[in-house]
Amino acid sequence: MNINLEHIYRADQMKKNEPLKDYLYTKMGGEADVLVIPDTYEQVAKTVQYANLHNVPYMILGNGSNLIIKDGGIEGIVILLTKLDQISNEGNIIIAQSGARIIDVSRYALDFSLTGLEFACGIPGTVGGAVYMNAGAYGGEIKDVLESIIAVDRDGNVIKVNAEDLGLNYRTSNVPDNGYIVLEATFKLTEGDPALIKEVMDDLTFKRESKQPLEYPSCGSVFKRPPGYFAGKLIQDSNLQGVSIGDAEVSKKHAGFIINKGNATATDYIALIHHVQKTVKEKFGVELEREVRIIGRD
Ligand SMILES: Cc1cc2nc3c(=O)[nH]c(=O)nc-3n(C[C@H](O)[C@H](O)[C@H](O)COP(=O)(O)OP(=O)(O)OC[C@H]3O[C@@H](n4cnc5c(N)ncnc54)[C@H](O)[C@@H]3O)c2cc1C
């Protein structure tokens, strides 16, 4: 596939046949035909226009913490947004570019004594990735604090969309259905007591560190919470903890996580996901729906 983006990007912003492993929290998966790293909204919009004109597929990458890219890699253009990472505020309104880490936005809110984003202090994704799946934890979710986004639509136009029009629900939004690329998010927070905000964040960090296998690459909770159950408990009760395929292993610390012990391939990881789903279905009759997205060539 002939992809020519030199009129949009500087040489240092474009890489051909680039291994994506190093950009992904999971530390596995194949190459991108072309990886681009925009630092302006205009570059993102122009990339979409180029892709439409030349019929080239494209996809968006944040921090790769909710994504498994198959070992055959990604056809077309991968747009990595982590250089769009500015955060600012006006009073209790925080504006964060989509590639900023949601953890940093949460810390920024603490610096300005703003409450509402404490729940996000340990979620290792970007703002865009967090909006995409209405990320949440410990009783809070993006939906509670998001006011609007700036996005590039399918036609390459930069538009504003209000939060209520984003279909934000449990770990889902209509961002993928609409083909939006989130460029920026506006959060409405409330003034709070910095000591209390910090106390909540420290407590959540402690809970996370004691329960989750953060010393290994992973994609966090692999499965959504099935109605009436907890995915981790079903997996634990199926005696799956410690089961591995290659270097992919069902975590012994948190059954809802599958860790990469070092050299797991995406193929190993996906095979283990299927094994877990099959075993839980056989034992408890419950279908585990994936929270993590799997994309790319086999
Ligand atoms: C250790 C660990 C703990 C976790 N804990 C939690 C948790 O408590 N709660 C929770 O909700 N999640 C959690 N996650 C999952 C993950 O961190 C979140 O889903 C996060 O929001 C994903 O963001 P990302 O930037 O990594 O997205 P990526 O994995 O890069 O992308 C995920 C999807 O979003 C799309 N996307 C990314 N950015 C944009 C954008 N700007 N515009 C349009 N589409 C975009 C991608 O194309 C892809 O389809 C955890 C993950 C790990 C590894």
PDB file of C-alpha atoms in Angstrom, residues 5 24 39 80 109 193 215 240 277 290:
ATOM      1  CA  LEU A   5       1.845  11.773   4.120  1.00  0.00           C
ATOM      2  CA  LEU A  24       1.406  -0.330  23.858  1.00  0.00           C
ATOM      3  CA  ASP A  39       1.084  17.506  17.235  1.00  0.00           C
ATOM      4  CA  LEU A  80      -0.700   7.976  17.798  1.00  0.00           C
ATOM      5  CA  ALA A 109      -7.211  18.602  39.247  1.00  0.00           C
ATOM      6  CA  ASP A 193     -10.556  20.343  49.856  1.00  0.00           C
ATOM      7  CA  GLU A 215       4.429  -5.006  37.820  1.00  0.00           C
ATOM      8  CA  LEU A 240      -7.907 -20.554  36.036  1.00  0.00           C
ATOM      9  CA  GLN A 277     -14.317 -17.638  28.163  1.00  0.00           C
ATOM     10  CA  ARG A 290     -14.474  -8.710  26.460  1.00  0.00           C
TER      11      ARG A 290
END
